[in-house]
Amino acid sequence: MTRVLVVDDDPAIVRALVINLKARSYEVDSAYDGSGALRMAAAHHPDVVVLDLGLPDMDGVEVIRQLRGWTRVPVLVLSARHASDEKVQALDAGADDYVTKPFGMDELLARLRAAVRRAEPADGGDTVVETAAFTVDLAAKKVKRDGRDIRLTPTEWHLLEVLVRAGGRLVAQKQLLREVWGPSYGTETNYLRVYMAQLRRKLEADPSHPRHLITEPGMGYRFEK
């Protein structure tokens, strides 16, 4: 299920978006300022962010810049600012699309769906990754082992997803921490050790001698088929 983070200081707009998104089976989180949006994004890892630029504590462009420091989540700007230079500033900061207020709900939802589609792998076959021990379905956010669904916590899933999407490339410890736990993390390597051990216990045939979730000592981790 697609998870949306709605960020706007207008409670009426937030309420309308939450109602319309939930009616279409989206999971929805909401925040009313920039700092709350950044905390919510780090905690819940949304699939797309709908962001107002006129927030009470910081400009929405700064929120985009801080998000882009650690995640490529699609950002759909929803703003009353109509000037072309302000639109360019938001897009240059890393926004994926821009909708001006007042807006039509159908158009906004269509733009949101398009932003989510663009963030998905281009080849639909790439969304399912199979190993000798388990199968990862990136689109469905599911893992199977021996034909059974394996329950992962949100943090375990996000850690696995980052490694699998890296396609065998080494992912540095600092990058993993920032992508999974948020931009204020970068030195808490004990988090990685604990969660990697949990993933190996759930997924590897021999957790003490992992074949797929590999540690590169002092550097980071990689996923190998």
Short mmCIF file of C-alpha atoms in Angstrom, two decimals:
data_model
loop_
_atom_site.label_atom_id
_atom_site.label_comp_id
_atom_site.label_asym_id
_atom_site.label_seq_id
_atom_site.Cartn_x
_atom_site.Cartn_y
_atom_site.Cartn_z
CA MET A 1 0.00 0.00 0.00
CA THR A 2 1.35 3.44 -0.96
CA ARG A 3 2.17 5.70 2.00
CA VAL A 4 1.70 9.47 1.58
CA LEU A 5 3.01 12.22 3.85
CA VAL A 6 0.87 15.38 3.64
CA VAL A 7 2.56 18.58 4.87
CA ASP A 8 0.52 21.79 5.10
CA ASP A 9 -0.17 24.36 7.83
CA ASP A 10 -3.83 24.66 6.76
CA PRO A 11 -5.85 22.06 8.72
CA ALA A 12 -8.72 22.19 6.21
CA ILE A 13 -6.42 21.23 3.32
CA VAL A 14 -4.79 18.48 5.35
CA ARG A 15 -8.19 17.11 6.34
CA ALA A 16 -9.46 17.14 2.73
CA LEU A 17 -6.35 15.39 1.45
CA VAL A 18 -6.37 12.78 4.20
CA ILE A 19 -10.04 11.95 3.54
CA ASN A 20 -9.58 11.70 -0.23
CA LEU A 21 -6.37 9.68 -0.04
CA LYS A 22 -7.69 7.22 2.55
CA ALA A 23 -10.83 6.75 0.45
CA ARG A 24 -8.52 5.54 -2.33
CA SER A 25 -6.69 3.10 -0.02
CA TYR A 26 -3.56 5.17 0.59
CA GLU A 27 -1.88 5.14 3.98
CA VAL A 28 -1.57 8.76 5.11
CA ASP A 29 0.58 10.63 7.64
CA SER A 30 0.35 14.38 8.16
CA ALA A 31 2.47 17.22 9.50
CA TYR A 32 1.80 20.94 9.89
CA ASP A 33 5.35 22.34 9.80
CA GLY A 34 8.76 21.56 8.33
CA SER A 35 10.41 20.05 11.38
CA GLY A 36 7.44 17.75 11.91
CA ALA A 37 7.57 16.74 8.25
CA LEU A 38 11.25 15.80 8.48
CA ARG A 39 10.68 13.77 11.64
CA MET A 40 7.68 12.01 10.10
CA ALA A 41 9.58 11.22 6.89
CA ALA A 42 12.48 9.72 8.85
CA ALA A 43 10.15 7.67 11.05
CA HIS A 44 7.69 6.34 8.45
CA HIS A 45 9.55 6.43 5.09
CA PRO A 46 6.65 7.58 2.88
CA ASP A 47 6.43 6.61 -0.80
CA VAL A 48 5.55 10.20 -1.76
CA VAL A 49 5.39 13.60 -0.01
CA VAL A 50 2.78 16.30 -0.74
CA LEU A 51 4.40 19.51 0.50
CA ASP A 52 3.23 23.11 0.97
CA LEU A 53 6.00 25.70 0.68
CA GLY A 54 4.57 28.26 3.12
CA LEU A 55 5.23 26.52 6.43
CA PRO A 56 5.38 28.33 9.78
CA ASP A 57 8.87 27.25 10.91
CA MET A 58 10.88 26.90 7.68
CA ASP A 59 10.40 27.34 3.96
CA GLY A 60 9.24 24.27 2.09
CA VAL A 61 12.26 24.56 -0.24
CA GLU A 62 14.50 23.97 2.78
CA VAL A 63 12.43 20.90 3.67
CA ILE A 64 13.05 19.57 0.14
CA ARG A 65 16.80 20.21 0.44
CA GLN A 66 16.99 18.39 3.75
CA LEU A 67 14.99 15.45 2.41
CA ARG A 68 17.29 15.24 -0.60
CA GLY A 69 20.23 14.90 1.77
CA TRP A 70 19.17 11.32 2.50
CA THR A 71 16.20 10.16 0.39
CA ARG A 72 14.91 10.19 -3.18
CA VAL A 73 11.25 10.01 -2.13
CA PRO A 74 9.07 11.83 -4.72
CA VAL A 75 8.03 15.31 -3.55
CA LEU A 76 4.90 16.89 -5.01
CA VAL A 77 4.75 20.60 -4.12
CA LEU A 78 1.30 22.04 -3.42
CA SER A 79 1.59 25.80 -3.04
CA ALA A 80 -0.17 29.12 -3.49
CA ARG A 81 3.04 30.59 -4.96
CA HIS A 82 2.49 31.15 -8.68
CA ALA A 83 5.72 32.95 -9.67
CA SER A 84 7.81 30.95 -12.12
CA ASP A 85 11.08 31.66 -10.28
CA GLU A 86 9.65 30.16 -7.07
CA LYS A 87 8.55 27.07 -8.98
CA VAL A 88 12.03 26.75 -10.48
CA GLN A 89 13.61 27.14 -7.04
CA ALA A 90 11.51 24.28 -5.65
CA LEU A 91 12.22 22.04 -8.64
CA ASP A 92 15.94 22.82 -8.52
CA ALA A 93 15.95 21.87 -4.83
CA GLY A 94 14.66 18.41 -5.80
CA ALA A 95 10.86 18.59 -6.08
CA ASP A 96 9.36 16.23 -8.65
CA ASP A 97 6.24 18.21 -9.55
CA TYR A 98 4.42 21.45 -8.69
CA VAL A 99 0.68 22.06 -8.30
CA THR A 100 -0.65 25.54 -7.51
CA LYS A 101 -3.53 26.35 -5.16
CA PRO A 102 -6.45 26.38 -5.59
CA PHE A 103 -6.24 22.90 -7.07
CA GLY A 104 -8.53 20.21 -8.40
CA MET A 105 -8.44 17.01 -6.37
CA ASP A 106 -8.53 14.81 -9.49
CA GLU A 107 -5.51 16.59 -10.99
CA LEU A 108 -3.58 16.39 -7.73
CA LEU A 109 -4.25 12.66 -7.38
CA ALA A 110 -3.22 12.07 -11.00
CA ARG A 111 0.05 13.95 -10.42
CA LEU A 112 0.62 11.96 -7.25
CA ARG A 113 0.11 8.64 -9.04
CA ALA A 114 2.50 9.72 -11.77
CA ALA A 115 5.17 10.70 -9.24
CA VAL A 116 4.91 7.30 -7.56
CA ARG A 117 5.11 5.49 -10.93
CA ARG A 118 8.25 7.40 -11.92
CA ALA A 119 9.91 6.34 -8.68
CA GLU A 120 9.34 2.65 -9.40
CA PRO A 121 11.93 0.57 -11.28
CA ALA A 122 11.54 0.94 -15.05
CA ASP A 123 11.53 -2.82 -15.62
CA GLY A 124 8.63 -4.42 -13.76
CA GLY A 125 10.61 -7.69 -13.56
CA ASP A 126 13.19 -5.98 -11.39
CA THR A 127 10.64 -5.58 -8.62
CA VAL A 128 10.97 -9.27 -7.68
CA VAL A 129 14.45 -10.38 -6.61
CA GLU A 130 15.07 -14.06 -5.92
CA THR A 131 17.90 -15.69 -3.98
CA ALA A 132 18.51 -19.33 -3.07
CA ALA A 133 17.03 -18.67 0.38
CA PHE A 134 14.30 -16.01 -0.02
CA THR A 135 12.40 -13.79 -2.47
CA VAL A 136 11.97 -10.02 -2.18
CA ASP A 137 9.00 -8.32 -3.87
CA LEU A 138 9.91 -4.63 -3.86
CA ALA A 139 6.59 -3.45 -5.30
CA ALA A 140 4.45 -5.41 -2.82
CA LYS A 141 6.92 -4.83 0.03
CA LYS A 142 6.91 -8.53 0.90
CA VAL A 143 9.52 -11.19 1.59
CA LYS A 144 8.93 -14.93 1.22
CA ARG A 145 11.05 -17.82 2.47
CA ASP A 146 10.14 -21.44 1.74
CA GLY A 147 6.84 -20.21 0.30
CA ARG A 148 5.83 -18.37 3.49
CA ASP A 149 5.55 -14.63 4.09
CA ILE A 150 8.24 -13.39 6.48
CA ARG A 151 7.14 -10.60 8.77
CA LEU A 152 9.63 -7.74 8.87
CA THR A 153 9.40 -4.58 10.95
CA PRO A 154 9.28 -1.29 8.98
CA THR A 155 12.94 -0.65 9.84
CA GLU A 156 14.03 -4.15 8.83
CA TRP A 157 12.15 -3.80 5.55
CA HIS A 158 13.64 -0.39 4.74
CA LEU A 159 17.17 -1.62 5.47
CA LEU A 160 16.65 -4.66 3.23
CA GLU A 161 15.06 -2.54 0.49
CA VAL A 162 17.98 -0.10 0.34
CA LEU A 163 20.47 -2.97 0.05
CA VAL A 164 18.46 -4.88 -2.58
CA ARG A 165 17.92 -1.77 -4.72
CA ALA A 166 21.67 -1.12 -4.65
CA GLY A 167 22.00 -4.23 -6.83
CA GLY A 168 25.18 -5.68 -5.36
CA ARG A 169 26.94 -2.35 -4.82
CA LEU A 170 28.50 -1.59 -1.45
CA VAL A 171 26.33 0.76 0.62
CA ALA A 172 28.36 2.73 3.15
CA GLN A 173 27.41 2.60 6.83
CA LYS A 174 26.73 6.36 6.97
CA GLN A 175 24.50 6.23 3.87
CA LEU A 176 22.50 3.32 5.28
CA LEU A 177 21.99 5.06 8.61
CA ARG A 178 20.79 8.26 6.96
CA GLU A 179 18.47 6.52 4.50
CA VAL A 180 16.90 4.20 7.07
CA TRP A 181 16.93 6.24 10.30
CA GLY A 182 17.09 9.80 8.98
CA PRO A 183 19.48 12.69 8.29
CA SER A 184 20.57 13.19 11.92
CA TYR A 185 22.08 9.70 12.05
CA GLY A 186 25.48 8.72 10.70
CA THR A 187 27.61 7.26 13.49
CA GLU A 188 25.24 4.81 15.24
CA THR A 189 26.78 1.73 13.59
CA ASN A 190 25.47 -0.46 16.43
CA TYR A 191 21.98 0.04 14.94
CA LEU A 192 23.16 -1.58 11.73
CA ARG A 193 24.74 -4.53 13.51
CA VAL A 194 21.57 -5.23 15.50
CA TYR A 195 19.17 -4.97 12.55
CA MET A 196 21.41 -6.85 10.13
CA ALA A 197 21.61 -9.68 12.66
CA GLN A 198 17.79 -9.71 12.88
CA LEU A 199 17.45 -9.82 9.09
CA ARG A 200 19.94 -12.67 8.81
CA ARG A 201 18.11 -14.70 11.45
CA LYS A 202 14.87 -14.29 9.50
CA LEU A 203 16.23 -14.73 5.97
CA GLU A 204 19.59 -16.49 5.74
CA ALA A 205 19.83 -20.29 5.69
CA ASP A 206 22.89 -20.03 7.95
CA PRO A 207 22.82 -16.64 9.73
CA SER A 208 26.36 -17.08 11.10
CA HIS A 209 27.70 -17.53 7.55
CA PRO A 210 25.47 -15.23 5.43
CA ARG A 211 25.45 -15.63 1.66
CA HIS A 212 23.22 -12.70 0.74
CA LEU A 213 23.47 -9.96 3.41
CA ILE A 214 27.20 -9.34 3.41
CA THR A 215 29.27 -7.18 5.78
CA GLU A 216 32.30 -5.33 4.40
CA PRO A 217 34.18 -4.67 7.67
CA GLY A 218 34.66 -1.00 8.45
CA MET A 219 32.94 0.09 5.24
CA GLY A 220 29.33 -1.02 4.93
CA TYR A 221 27.07 -3.76 3.62
CA ARG A 222 25.99 -5.26 0.32
CA PHE A 223 23.28 -7.56 -0.95
CA GLU A 224 24.31 -10.47 -3.16
CA LYS A 225 21.98 -12.89 -4.93
#
